[in-house]
Tab-separated table of C-alpha atoms in Angstrom:
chain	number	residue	atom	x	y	z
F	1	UNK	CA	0.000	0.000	0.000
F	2	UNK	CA	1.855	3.431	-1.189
F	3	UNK	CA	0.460	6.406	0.172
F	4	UNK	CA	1.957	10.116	0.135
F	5	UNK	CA	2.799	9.774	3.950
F	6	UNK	CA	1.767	13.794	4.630
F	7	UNK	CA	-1.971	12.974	3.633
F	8	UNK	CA	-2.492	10.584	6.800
F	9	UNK	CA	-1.948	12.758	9.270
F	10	UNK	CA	-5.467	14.220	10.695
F	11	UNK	CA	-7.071	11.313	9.821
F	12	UNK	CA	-9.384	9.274	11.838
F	13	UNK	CA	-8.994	5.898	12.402
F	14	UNK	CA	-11.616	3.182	12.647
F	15	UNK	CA	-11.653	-0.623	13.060
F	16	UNK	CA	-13.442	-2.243	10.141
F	17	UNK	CA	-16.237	-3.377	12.185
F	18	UNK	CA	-16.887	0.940	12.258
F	19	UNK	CA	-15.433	1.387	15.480
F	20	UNK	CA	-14.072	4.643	16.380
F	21	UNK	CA	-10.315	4.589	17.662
F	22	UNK	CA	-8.299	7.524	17.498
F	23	UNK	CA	-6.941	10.325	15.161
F	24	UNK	CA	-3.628	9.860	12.720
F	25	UNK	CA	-1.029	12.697	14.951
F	26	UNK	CA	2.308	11.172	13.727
F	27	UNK	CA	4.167	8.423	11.943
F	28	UNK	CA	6.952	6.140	13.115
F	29	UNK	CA	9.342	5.381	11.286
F	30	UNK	CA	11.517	2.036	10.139
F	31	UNK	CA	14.832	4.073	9.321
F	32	UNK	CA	16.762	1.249	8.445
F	33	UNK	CA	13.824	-0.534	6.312
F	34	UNK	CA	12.298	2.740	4.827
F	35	UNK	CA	9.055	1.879	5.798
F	36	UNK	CA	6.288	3.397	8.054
F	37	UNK	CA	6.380	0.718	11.331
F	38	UNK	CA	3.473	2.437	13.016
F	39	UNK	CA	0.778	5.224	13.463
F	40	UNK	CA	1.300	7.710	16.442
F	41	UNK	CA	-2.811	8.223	17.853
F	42	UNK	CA	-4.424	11.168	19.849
F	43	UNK	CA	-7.603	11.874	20.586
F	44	UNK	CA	-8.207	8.376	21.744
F	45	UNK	CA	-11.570	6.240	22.304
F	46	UNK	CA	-11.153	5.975	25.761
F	47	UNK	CA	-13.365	3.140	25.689
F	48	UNK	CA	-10.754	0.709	24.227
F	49	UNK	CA	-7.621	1.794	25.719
F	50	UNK	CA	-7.483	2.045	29.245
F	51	UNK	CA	-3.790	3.924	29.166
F	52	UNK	CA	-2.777	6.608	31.252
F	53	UNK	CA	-1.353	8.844	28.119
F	54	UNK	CA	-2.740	11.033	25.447
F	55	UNK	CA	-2.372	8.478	22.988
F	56	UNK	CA	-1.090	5.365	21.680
F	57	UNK	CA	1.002	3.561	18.973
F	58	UNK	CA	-0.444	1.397	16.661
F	59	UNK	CA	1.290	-1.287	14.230
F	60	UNK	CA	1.731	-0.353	10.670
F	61	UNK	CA	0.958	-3.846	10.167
F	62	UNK	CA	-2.395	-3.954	11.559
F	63	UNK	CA	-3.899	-1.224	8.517
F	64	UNK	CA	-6.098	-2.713	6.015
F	65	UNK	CA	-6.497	0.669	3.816
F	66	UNK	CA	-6.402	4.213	3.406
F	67	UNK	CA	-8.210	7.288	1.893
F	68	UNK	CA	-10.529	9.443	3.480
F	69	UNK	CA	-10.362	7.188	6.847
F	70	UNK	CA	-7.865	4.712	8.169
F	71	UNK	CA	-8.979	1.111	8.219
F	72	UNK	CA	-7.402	-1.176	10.669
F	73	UNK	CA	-8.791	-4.113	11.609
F	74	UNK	CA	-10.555	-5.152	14.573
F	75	UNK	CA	-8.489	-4.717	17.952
F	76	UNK	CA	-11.069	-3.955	20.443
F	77	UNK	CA	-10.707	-7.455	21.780
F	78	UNK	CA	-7.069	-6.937	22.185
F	79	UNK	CA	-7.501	-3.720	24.741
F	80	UNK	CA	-10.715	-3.388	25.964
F	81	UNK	CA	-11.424	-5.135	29.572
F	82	UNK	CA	-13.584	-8.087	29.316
F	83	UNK	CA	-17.004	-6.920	30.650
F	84	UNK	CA	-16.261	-8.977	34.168
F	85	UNK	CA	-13.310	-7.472	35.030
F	86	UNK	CA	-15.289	-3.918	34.650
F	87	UNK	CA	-18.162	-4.953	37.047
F	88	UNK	CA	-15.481	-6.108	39.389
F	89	UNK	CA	-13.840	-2.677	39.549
F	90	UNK	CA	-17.526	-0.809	40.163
């Protein structure tokens, strides 16, 4: 997937089951493999990552496509608490 690298940042990012989870703020870089490795988030959904920062680094790996949106797919499972553990902490 080639992309000119300037016109991701700003974007928002979904999962492809439409779920919202953050906004494109910065690239990282592979320096020795001239590749992107990852995608720098802000403006978070809270709801899925349960982090103390402002935002969070995603694998490059993990994007399905680009245009208006980015696609990644679906890592809610990964990060959000299973619905258990949330009761538990109530």
């Amino acid at each position: 997937m080639r992309a000119d690298i300037t016109s991701l940042f700003g974007l928002n990012v979904y999962t492809n089951q439409g779920t919202y989870v953050g906004k494109v703020n910065d690239l990282v870089f592979d320096v020795d493999e001239r590749v992107v490795s990852g995608l720098a988030l802000s403006d978070i959904n809270r709801d899925i990552f349960d982090v103390a920062t402002r935002g969070v680094i995603l694998p490059y790996r993990w994007v399905v496509t680009t245009g208006d949106i980015v696609l990644i797919r679906d890592i809610v499972k990964r990060f959000k608490k299973p619905a258990k553990e949330e009761e538990k902490e109530d």
